[in-house]
Amino acid sequence: MRYLPRFNATPRTLKAFGLSLALLGTTSTLQAELSLTAHLSTIGPGIELGYKLSPTFGVRAGWQQFSTDFDFKPEDENGVPGDELTYEGDLDLKNGSLLADWHPFKGVFRLTTGLLLNNSGTKLVTNCKTNTAGAVPVANSCEVGGSSVPGSDIGEVDITIDFEESIAPYIGFGWAFQQDKRWFISADLGVAFLGKANADIQTTGSCNNTESCRAQLDDEEREIEEDMESLEFFPVAKLGFGYRF
């Protein structure tokens, strides 16, 4: 006859077993508060790691990156149509984010504040092109800072544009709609303060080292910065699909 080992369910054993179950339950609860979200936004696609500290508060850290064509042409200020410099390049949006969420009703709605680690900017290259606005092409010149400058004095123009705030404050609100115990859909609307745009123009021609012509390049920089004032407060809209662990 075969004998099976007996298990004596002593009070001490039951207590230890119950404690083990409690610890497992606590671990499961903690794991359920961790989430990973993939999203599309006005500052690019990205991923986001979230942690719910309580039913009321949570934190998120993310990264988003996007590159798009960026064409820019200052307004005509010297009365000669068609001689404005045209800048063409790529606008690179690279941003990290650190966000804190408050759920005032302990539900799907949240108020959010935080920071964008702003590394956005662009580098553009251009040069003077023959002005063909009239019936007969005129001399190769272009408008810089409101005045016409010979193309030979300009050469190639390199312009770098970035933003004043490398750490940009963010404020907004959003929702996280639970689909089941794991999957959810999230949405955010807010605004980030990028600050003023900073433009720096350098040329390969003599204009870069001539005082009067350099002053016109400085005017051109200010004109570009003024035209980009609309980006100082940048709207952020984000739609994500996430999973809770």
PDB file of C-alpha atoms in Angstrom:
ATOM      1  CA  MET A   1       0.000   0.000   0.000  1.00  0.00           C
ATOM      2  CA  ARG A   2       1.286   3.444  -0.914  1.00  0.00           C
ATOM      3  CA  TYR A   3       1.161   6.174   1.642  1.00  0.00           C
ATOM      4  CA  LEU A   4       0.682   9.796   0.663  1.00  0.00           C
ATOM      5  CA  PRO A   5       2.298  12.498   2.804  1.00  0.00           C
ATOM      6  CA  ARG A   6      -0.139  14.277   5.078  1.00  0.00           C
ATOM      7  CA  PHE A   7      -0.383  18.057   5.278  1.00  0.00           C
ATOM      8  CA  ASN A   8      -1.152  19.334   8.752  1.00  0.00           C
ATOM      9  CA  ALA A   9      -2.988  22.652   8.484  1.00  0.00           C
ATOM     10  CA  THR A  10      -1.814  24.088  11.778  1.00  0.00           C
ATOM     11  CA  PRO A  11      -2.841  27.632  12.747  1.00  0.00           C
ATOM     12  CA  ARG A  12       0.756  28.797  12.163  1.00  0.00           C
ATOM     13  CA  THR A  13       0.761  27.271   8.673  1.00  0.00           C
ATOM     14  CA  LEU A  14      -2.602  28.810   7.780  1.00  0.00           C
ATOM     15  CA  LYS A  15      -1.399  32.183   9.022  1.00  0.00           C
ATOM     16  CA  ALA A  16       1.735  31.987   6.860  1.00  0.00           C
ATOM     17  CA  PHE A  17      -0.337  30.895   3.869  1.00  0.00           C
ATOM     18  CA  GLY A  18      -2.741  33.790   4.365  1.00  0.00           C
ATOM     19  CA  LEU A  19       0.153  36.251   4.641  1.00  0.00           C
ATOM     20  CA  SER A  20       1.602  34.908   1.379  1.00  0.00           C
ATOM     21  CA  LEU A  21      -1.718  35.460  -0.383  1.00  0.00           C
ATOM     22  CA  ALA A  22      -1.892  38.982   0.998  1.00  0.00           C
ATOM     23  CA  LEU A  23       1.595  39.751  -0.294  1.00  0.00           C
ATOM     24  CA  LEU A  24       0.710  38.361  -3.709  1.00  0.00           C
ATOM     25  CA  GLY A  25      -2.407  40.480  -3.744  1.00  0.00           C
ATOM     26  CA  THR A  26      -0.376  43.573  -2.852  1.00  0.00           C
ATOM     27  CA  THR A  27       2.136  42.834  -5.623  1.00  0.00           C
ATOM     28  CA  SER A  28      -0.681  42.396  -8.123  1.00  0.00           C
ATOM     29  CA  THR A  29      -2.188  45.724  -7.075  1.00  0.00           C
ATOM     30  CA  LEU A  30       1.138  47.522  -7.450  1.00  0.00           C
ATOM     31  CA  GLN A  31       1.762  46.008 -10.854  1.00  0.00           C
ATOM     32  CA  ALA A  32      -1.692  47.048 -12.019  1.00  0.00           C
ATOM     33  CA  GLU A  33      -0.764  50.705 -11.419  1.00  0.00           C
ATOM     34  CA  LEU A  34       2.075  50.630 -14.001  1.00  0.00           C
ATOM     35  CA  SER A  35       1.125  51.456 -17.591  1.00  0.00           C
ATOM     36  CA  LEU A  36       2.743  51.832 -21.008  1.00  0.00           C
ATOM     37  CA  THR A  37       1.124  53.989 -23.705  1.00  0.00           C
ATOM     38  CA  ALA A  38       1.896  54.565 -27.380  1.00  0.00           C
ATOM     39  CA  HIS A  39       0.535  57.875 -28.671  1.00  0.00           C
ATOM     40  CA  LEU A  40       0.227  60.298 -31.555  1.00  0.00           C
ATOM     41  CA  SER A  41       0.386  64.016 -30.824  1.00  0.00           C
ATOM     42  CA  THR A  42       0.951  67.462 -32.282  1.00  0.00           C
ATOM     43  CA  ILE A  43       4.568  67.183 -31.098  1.00  0.00           C
ATOM     44  CA  GLY A  44       5.047  63.769 -32.678  1.00  0.00           C
ATOM     45  CA  PRO A  45       4.467  60.076 -32.006  1.00  0.00           C
ATOM     46  CA  GLY A  46       5.948  58.610 -28.852  1.00  0.00           C
ATOM     47  CA  ILE A  47       5.699  56.366 -25.837  1.00  0.00           C
ATOM     48  CA  GLU A  48       4.828  57.074 -22.233  1.00  0.00           C
ATOM     49  CA  LEU A  49       5.387  55.209 -18.961  1.00  0.00           C
ATOM     50  CA  GLY A  50       2.856  55.925 -16.218  1.00  0.00           C
ATOM     51  CA  TYR A  51       2.480  55.057 -12.557  1.00  0.00           C
ATOM     52  CA  LYS A  52      -0.674  55.604 -10.505  1.00  0.00           C
ATOM     53  CA  LEU A  53       0.352  56.581  -6.979  1.00  0.00           C
ATOM     54  CA  SER A  54      -3.255  56.504  -5.736  1.00  0.00           C
ATOM     55  CA  PRO A  55      -6.781  56.776  -7.173  1.00  0.00           C
ATOM     56  CA  THR A  56      -6.215  60.551  -7.144  1.00  0.00           C
ATOM     57  CA  PHE A  57      -2.612  61.078  -8.226  1.00  0.00           C
ATOM     58  CA  GLY A  58      -0.332  59.687 -10.921  1.00  0.00           C
ATOM     59  CA  VAL A  59       2.894  60.504 -12.774  1.00  0.00           C
ATOM     60  CA  ARG A  60       3.994  59.969 -16.364  1.00  0.00           C
ATOM     61  CA  ALA A  61       7.300  60.160 -18.256  1.00  0.00           C
ATOM     62  CA  GLY A  62       7.445  60.101 -22.042  1.00  0.00           C
ATOM     63  CA  TRP A  63       9.372  60.782 -25.225  1.00  0.00           C
ATOM     64  CA  GLN A  64       8.089  61.945 -28.605  1.00  0.00           C
ATOM     65  CA  GLN A  65       9.955  62.753 -31.806  1.00  0.00           C
ATOM     66  CA  PHE A  66       8.866  64.060 -35.184  1.00  0.00           C
ATOM     67  CA  SER A  67      10.443  65.653 -38.250  1.00  0.00           C
ATOM     68  CA  THR A  68       8.547  67.633 -40.881  1.00  0.00           C
ATOM     69  CA  ASP A  69       9.258  69.932 -43.824  1.00  0.00           C
ATOM     70  CA  PHE A  70       9.632  73.546 -42.801  1.00  0.00           C
ATOM     71  CA  ASP A  71       9.468  76.266 -45.477  1.00  0.00           C
ATOM     72  CA  PHE A  72       9.685  79.907 -44.492  1.00  0.00           C
ATOM     73  CA  LYS A  73       9.573  83.141 -46.494  1.00  0.00           C
ATOM     74  CA  PRO A  74       9.718  86.594 -44.837  1.00  0.00           C
ATOM     75  CA  GLU A  75       7.365  89.327 -45.989  1.00  0.00           C
ATOM     76  CA  ASP A  76       8.343  91.828 -48.708  1.00  0.00           C
ATOM     77  CA  GLU A  77       9.626  95.013 -47.052  1.00  0.00           C
ATOM     78  CA  ASN A  78      11.719  96.679 -49.749  1.00  0.00           C
ATOM     79  CA  GLY A  79       9.011  96.969 -52.394  1.00  0.00           C
ATOM     80  CA  VAL A  80      10.705  94.528 -54.803  1.00  0.00           C
ATOM     81  CA  PRO A  81       8.425  91.466 -55.022  1.00  0.00           C
ATOM     82  CA  GLY A  82      10.075  88.106 -55.457  1.00  0.00           C
ATOM     83  CA  ASP A  83      13.527  88.879 -54.054  1.00  0.00           C
ATOM     84  CA  GLU A  84      12.858  87.602 -50.518  1.00  0.00           C
ATOM     85  CA  LEU A  85      15.048  84.815 -49.226  1.00  0.00           C
ATOM     86  CA  THR A  86      13.201  81.481 -49.063  1.00  0.00           C
ATOM     87  CA  TYR A  87      14.297  79.101 -46.314  1.00  0.00           C
ATOM     88  CA  GLU A  88      13.729  75.370 -46.701  1.00  0.00           C
ATOM     89  CA  GLY A  89      14.602  72.542 -44.327  1.00  0.00           C
ATOM     90  CA  ASP A  90      13.293  70.154 -41.697  1.00  0.00           C
ATOM     91  CA  LEU A  91      11.752  71.086 -38.366  1.00  0.00           C
ATOM     92  CA  ASP A  92      12.866  68.530 -35.783  1.00  0.00           C
ATOM     93  CA  LEU A  93      10.580  68.110 -32.777  1.00  0.00           C
ATOM     94  CA  LYS A  94      12.310  66.170 -29.997  1.00  0.00           C
ATOM     95  CA  ASN A  95      10.697  66.322 -26.578  1.00  0.00           C
ATOM     96  CA  GLY A  96      10.770  64.426 -23.336  1.00  0.00           C
ATOM     97  CA  SER A  97       7.949  64.942 -20.855  1.00  0.00           C
ATOM     98  CA  LEU A  98       7.517  64.695 -17.084  1.00  0.00           C
ATOM     99  CA  LEU A  99       3.862  65.018 -16.070  1.00  0.00           C
ATOM    100  CA  ALA A 100       1.831  64.859 -12.866  1.00  0.00           C
ATOM    101  CA  ASP A 101      -1.884  63.957 -13.008  1.00  0.00           C
ATOM    102  CA  TRP A 102      -4.618  64.811 -10.528  1.00  0.00           C
ATOM    103  CA  HIS A 103      -7.925  62.940 -10.774  1.00  0.00           C
ATOM    104  CA  PRO A 104     -10.271  65.231  -8.770  1.00  0.00           C
ATOM    105  CA  PHE A 105     -13.185  62.790  -9.023  1.00  0.00           C
ATOM    106  CA  LYS A 106     -11.065  59.601  -8.810  1.00  0.00           C
ATOM    107  CA  GLY A 107     -12.289  58.711 -12.295  1.00  0.00           C
ATOM    108  CA  VAL A 108     -11.198  58.955 -15.920  1.00  0.00           C
ATOM    109  CA  PHE A 109     -10.873  62.766 -15.954  1.00  0.00           C
ATOM    110  CA  ARG A 110      -7.519  64.282 -14.983  1.00  0.00           C
ATOM    111  CA  LEU A 111      -5.842  67.663 -14.665  1.00  0.00           C
ATOM    112  CA  THR A 112      -2.191  67.667 -15.699  1.00  0.00           C
ATOM    113  CA  THR A 113       0.822  69.862 -15.117  1.00  0.00           C
ATOM    114  CA  GLY A 114       4.469  69.238 -15.830  1.00  0.00           C
ATOM    115  CA  LEU A 115       7.450  69.942 -18.033  1.00  0.00           C
ATOM    116  CA  LEU A 116       8.496  69.311 -21.618  1.00  0.00           C
ATOM    117  CA  LEU A 117      12.226  68.797 -22.091  1.00  0.00           C
ATOM    118  CA  ASN A 118      12.277  70.825 -25.282  1.00  0.00           C
ATOM    119  CA  ASN A 119      14.978  70.012 -27.826  1.00  0.00           C
ATOM    120  CA  SER A 120      13.096  71.237 -30.906  1.00  0.00           C
ATOM    121  CA  GLY A 121      14.618  73.330 -33.635  1.00  0.00           C
ATOM    122  CA  THR A 122      15.633  73.549 -37.264  1.00  0.00           C
ATOM    123  CA  LYS A 123      18.623  74.308 -39.474  1.00  0.00           C
ATOM    124  CA  LEU A 124      17.893  75.878 -42.856  1.00  0.00           C
ATOM    125  CA  VAL A 125      20.095  76.656 -45.849  1.00  0.00           C
ATOM    126  CA  THR A 126      19.356  79.112 -48.671  1.00  0.00           C
ATOM    127  CA  ASN A 127      20.993  81.538 -51.098  1.00  0.00           C
ATOM    128  CA  CYS A 128      20.096  84.461 -53.343  1.00  0.00           C
ATOM    129  CA  LYS A 129      18.247  83.539 -56.510  1.00  0.00           C
ATOM    130  CA  THR A 130      17.749  85.674 -59.631  1.00  0.00           C
ATOM    131  CA  ASN A 131      14.670  87.840 -59.250  1.00  0.00           C
ATOM    132  CA  THR A 132      12.343  87.020 -62.140  1.00  0.00           C
ATOM    133  CA  ALA A 133       9.277  88.822 -60.833  1.00  0.00           C
ATOM    134  CA  GLY A 134       9.431  91.377 -63.656  1.00  0.00           C
ATOM    135  CA  ALA A 135       9.313  90.896 -67.406  1.00  0.00           C
ATOM    136  CA  VAL A 136      13.118  91.000 -67.546  1.00  0.00           C
ATOM    137  CA  PRO A 137      15.236  89.376 -64.793  1.00  0.00           C
ATOM    138  CA  VAL A 138      17.103  91.942 -62.699  1.00  0.00           C
ATOM    139  CA  ALA A 139      20.511  91.614 -61.057  1.00  0.00           C
ATOM    140  CA  ASN A 140      21.036  88.662 -58.749  1.00  0.00           C
ATOM    141  CA  SER A 141      20.161  90.181 -55.389  1.00  0.00           C
ATOM    142  CA  CYS A 142      17.908  89.428 -52.441  1.00  0.00           C
ATOM    143  CA  GLU A 143      16.178  91.201 -49.597  1.00  0.00           C
ATOM    144  CA  VAL A 144      17.889  91.011 -46.238  1.00  0.00           C
ATOM    145  CA  GLY A 145      16.507  92.982 -43.301  1.00  0.00           C
ATOM    146  CA  GLY A 146      14.389  95.149 -45.584  1.00  0.00           C
ATOM    147  CA  SER A 147      17.195  96.084 -48.009  1.00  0.00           C
ATOM    148  CA  SER A 148      18.449  94.538 -51.256  1.00  0.00           C
ATOM    149  CA  VAL A 149      21.890  92.931 -51.034  1.00  0.00           C
ATOM    150  CA  PRO A 150      23.921  91.506 -53.955  1.00  0.00           C
ATOM    151  CA  GLY A 151      23.993  87.739 -54.021  1.00  0.00           C
ATOM    152  CA  SER A 152      27.790  87.770 -54.214  1.00  0.00           C
ATOM    153  CA  ASP A 153      27.894  89.480 -50.800  1.00  0.00           C
ATOM    154  CA  ILE A 154      25.466  86.962 -49.305  1.00  0.00           C
ATOM    155  CA  GLY A 155      26.754  83.627 -50.598  1.00  0.00           C
ATOM    156  CA  GLU A 156      25.149  80.712 -48.812  1.00  0.00           C
ATOM    157  CA  VAL A 157      22.903  81.506 -45.867  1.00  0.00           C
ATOM    158  CA  ASP A 158      22.747  79.157 -42.871  1.00  0.00           C
ATOM    159  CA  ILE A 159      20.064  79.793 -40.281  1.00  0.00           C
ATOM    160  CA  THR A 160      19.508  77.973 -36.996  1.00  0.00           C
ATOM    161  CA  ILE A 161      16.232  78.343 -35.110  1.00  0.00           C
ATOM    162  CA  ASP A 162      15.552  77.053 -31.615  1.00  0.00           C
ATOM    163  CA  PHE A 163      13.368  78.080 -28.687  1.00  0.00           C
ATOM    164  CA  GLU A 164      14.076  80.082 -25.557  1.00  0.00           C
ATOM    165  CA  GLU A 165      12.746  77.514 -23.086  1.00  0.00           C
ATOM    166  CA  SER A 166      14.694  74.247 -23.072  1.00  0.00           C
ATOM    167  CA  ILE A 167      12.466  73.189 -20.153  1.00  0.00           C
ATOM    168  CA  ALA A 168       8.949  74.207 -21.163  1.00  0.00           C
ATOM    169  CA  PRO A 169       6.099  74.354 -18.598  1.00  0.00           C
ATOM    170  CA  TYR A 170       2.968  72.411 -19.588  1.00  0.00           C
ATOM    171  CA  ILE A 171      -0.617  72.537 -18.355  1.00  0.00           C
ATOM    172  CA  GLY A 172      -3.647  70.636 -19.618  1.00  0.00           C
ATOM    173  CA  PHE A 173      -6.369  68.095 -18.952  1.00  0.00           C
ATOM    174  CA  GLY A 174      -7.345  64.691 -20.276  1.00  0.00           C
ATOM    175  CA  TRP A 175      -9.073  61.360 -19.893  1.00  0.00           C
ATOM    176  CA  ALA A 176      -8.108  57.679 -19.631  1.00  0.00           C
ATOM    177  CA  PHE A 177     -10.980  55.439 -20.721  1.00  0.00           C
ATOM    178  CA  GLN A 178     -10.603  51.888 -19.435  1.00  0.00           C
ATOM    179  CA  GLN A 179     -11.604  49.266 -22.035  1.00  0.00           C
ATOM    180  CA  ASP A 180     -11.087  46.286 -19.716  1.00  0.00           C
ATOM    181  CA  LYS A 181      -8.810  45.443 -16.796  1.00  0.00           C
ATOM    182  CA  ARG A 182      -5.682  46.021 -18.901  1.00  0.00           C
ATOM    183  CA  TRP A 183      -6.299  48.049 -22.064  1.00  0.00           C
ATOM    184  CA  PHE A 184      -7.283  51.724 -22.136  1.00  0.00           C
ATOM    185  CA  ILE A 185      -7.534  54.736 -24.447  1.00  0.00           C
ATOM    186  CA  SER A 186      -6.196  58.123 -23.335  1.00  0.00           C
ATOM    187  CA  ALA A 187      -6.544  61.665 -24.617  1.00  0.00           C
ATOM    188  CA  ASP A 188      -4.839  64.916 -23.585  1.00  0.00           C
ATOM    189  CA  LEU A 189      -5.330  68.571 -24.471  1.00  0.00           C
ATOM    190  CA  GLY A 190      -2.995  71.282 -23.240  1.00  0.00           C
ATOM    191  CA  VAL A 191      -0.487  73.984 -24.003  1.00  0.00           C
ATOM    192  CA  ALA A 192       3.299  74.195 -23.596  1.00  0.00           C
ATOM    193  CA  PHE A 193       5.190  77.448 -23.187  1.00  0.00           C
ATOM    194  CA  LEU A 194       8.145  77.144 -25.584  1.00  0.00           C
ATOM    195  CA  GLY A 195       9.178  80.767 -25.214  1.00  0.00           C
ATOM    196  CA  LYS A 196      10.427  83.019 -27.978  1.00  0.00           C
ATOM    197  CA  ALA A 197      12.133  81.619 -31.055  1.00  0.00           C
ATOM    198  CA  ASN A 198      15.832  82.382 -31.416  1.00  0.00           C
ATOM    199  CA  ALA A 199      17.180  82.772 -34.956  1.00  0.00           C
ATOM    200  CA  ASP A 200      20.864  82.896 -35.854  1.00  0.00           C
ATOM    201  CA  ILE A 201      21.959  83.690 -39.428  1.00  0.00           C
ATOM    202  CA  GLN A 202      25.458  83.165 -40.801  1.00  0.00           C
ATOM    203  CA  THR A 203      26.589  83.642 -44.414  1.00  0.00           C
ATOM    204  CA  THR A 204      29.582  82.479 -46.406  1.00  0.00           C
ATOM    205  CA  GLY A 205      29.853  85.846 -48.194  1.00  0.00           C
ATOM    206  CA  SER A 206      31.370  89.152 -47.102  1.00  0.00           C
ATOM    207  CA  CYS A 207      28.033  90.306 -45.648  1.00  0.00           C
ATOM    208  CA  ASN A 208      28.675  88.296 -42.499  1.00  0.00           C
ATOM    209  CA  ASN A 209      31.766  90.394 -41.677  1.00  0.00           C
ATOM    210  CA  THR A 210      30.652  93.810 -42.945  1.00  0.00           C
ATOM    211  CA  GLU A 211      29.166  95.987 -40.184  1.00  0.00           C
ATOM    212  CA  SER A 212      26.334  97.523 -42.205  1.00  0.00           C
ATOM    213  CA  CYS A 213      25.416  94.251 -43.913  1.00  0.00           C
ATOM    214  CA  ARG A 214      25.697  92.314 -40.640  1.00  0.00           C
ATOM    215  CA  ALA A 215      23.189  94.770 -39.154  1.00  0.00           C
ATOM    216  CA  GLN A 216      20.762  93.826 -41.949  1.00  0.00           C
ATOM    217  CA  LEU A 217      21.250  90.147 -41.130  1.00  0.00           C
ATOM    218  CA  ASP A 218      20.400  90.975 -37.515  1.00  0.00           C
ATOM    219  CA  ASP A 219      17.213  92.687 -38.725  1.00  0.00           C
ATOM    220  CA  GLU A 220      16.397  89.553 -40.732  1.00  0.00           C
ATOM    221  CA  GLU A 221      16.822  87.465 -37.568  1.00  0.00           C
ATOM    222  CA  ARG A 222      14.414  89.709 -35.667  1.00  0.00           C
ATOM    223  CA  GLU A 223      11.869  89.525 -38.487  1.00  0.00           C
ATOM    224  CA  ILE A 224      11.966  85.724 -38.429  1.00  0.00           C
ATOM    225  CA  GLU A 225      11.642  85.669 -34.636  1.00  0.00           C
ATOM    226  CA  GLU A 226       8.608  87.967 -34.798  1.00  0.00           C
ATOM    227  CA  ASP A 227       6.971  85.818 -37.476  1.00  0.00           C
ATOM    228  CA  MET A 228       7.352  82.757 -35.215  1.00  0.00           C
ATOM    229  CA  GLU A 229       5.728  84.350 -32.163  1.00  0.00           C
ATOM    230  CA  SER A 230       2.633  82.210 -32.749  1.00  0.00           C
ATOM    231  CA  LEU A 231       4.648  79.159 -31.615  1.00  0.00           C
ATOM    232  CA  GLU A 232       5.467  80.679 -28.218  1.00  0.00           C
ATOM    233  CA  PHE A 233       2.442  78.953 -26.673  1.00  0.00           C
ATOM    234  CA  PHE A 234       2.306  75.611 -28.463  1.00  0.00           C
ATOM    235  CA  PRO A 235      -0.962  73.615 -28.416  1.00  0.00           C
ATOM    236  CA  VAL A 236      -0.560  69.959 -27.510  1.00  0.00           C
ATOM    237  CA  ALA A 237      -3.166  67.341 -28.445  1.00  0.00           C
ATOM    238  CA  LYS A 238      -2.434  63.686 -27.779  1.00  0.00           C
ATOM    239  CA  LEU A 239      -4.287  60.400 -28.388  1.00  0.00           C
ATOM    240  CA  GLY A 240      -2.890  57.178 -26.945  1.00  0.00           C
ATOM    241  CA  PHE A 241      -3.545  53.475 -26.610  1.00  0.00           C
ATOM    242  CA  GLY A 242      -2.169  51.882 -23.453  1.00  0.00           C
ATOM    243  CA  TYR A 243      -1.790  48.751 -21.376  1.00  0.00           C
ATOM    244  CA  ARG A 244      -1.765  48.395 -17.588  1.00  0.00           C
ATOM    245  CA  PHE A 245       0.534  45.794 -16.058  1.00  0.00           C
TER     246      PHE A 245
END
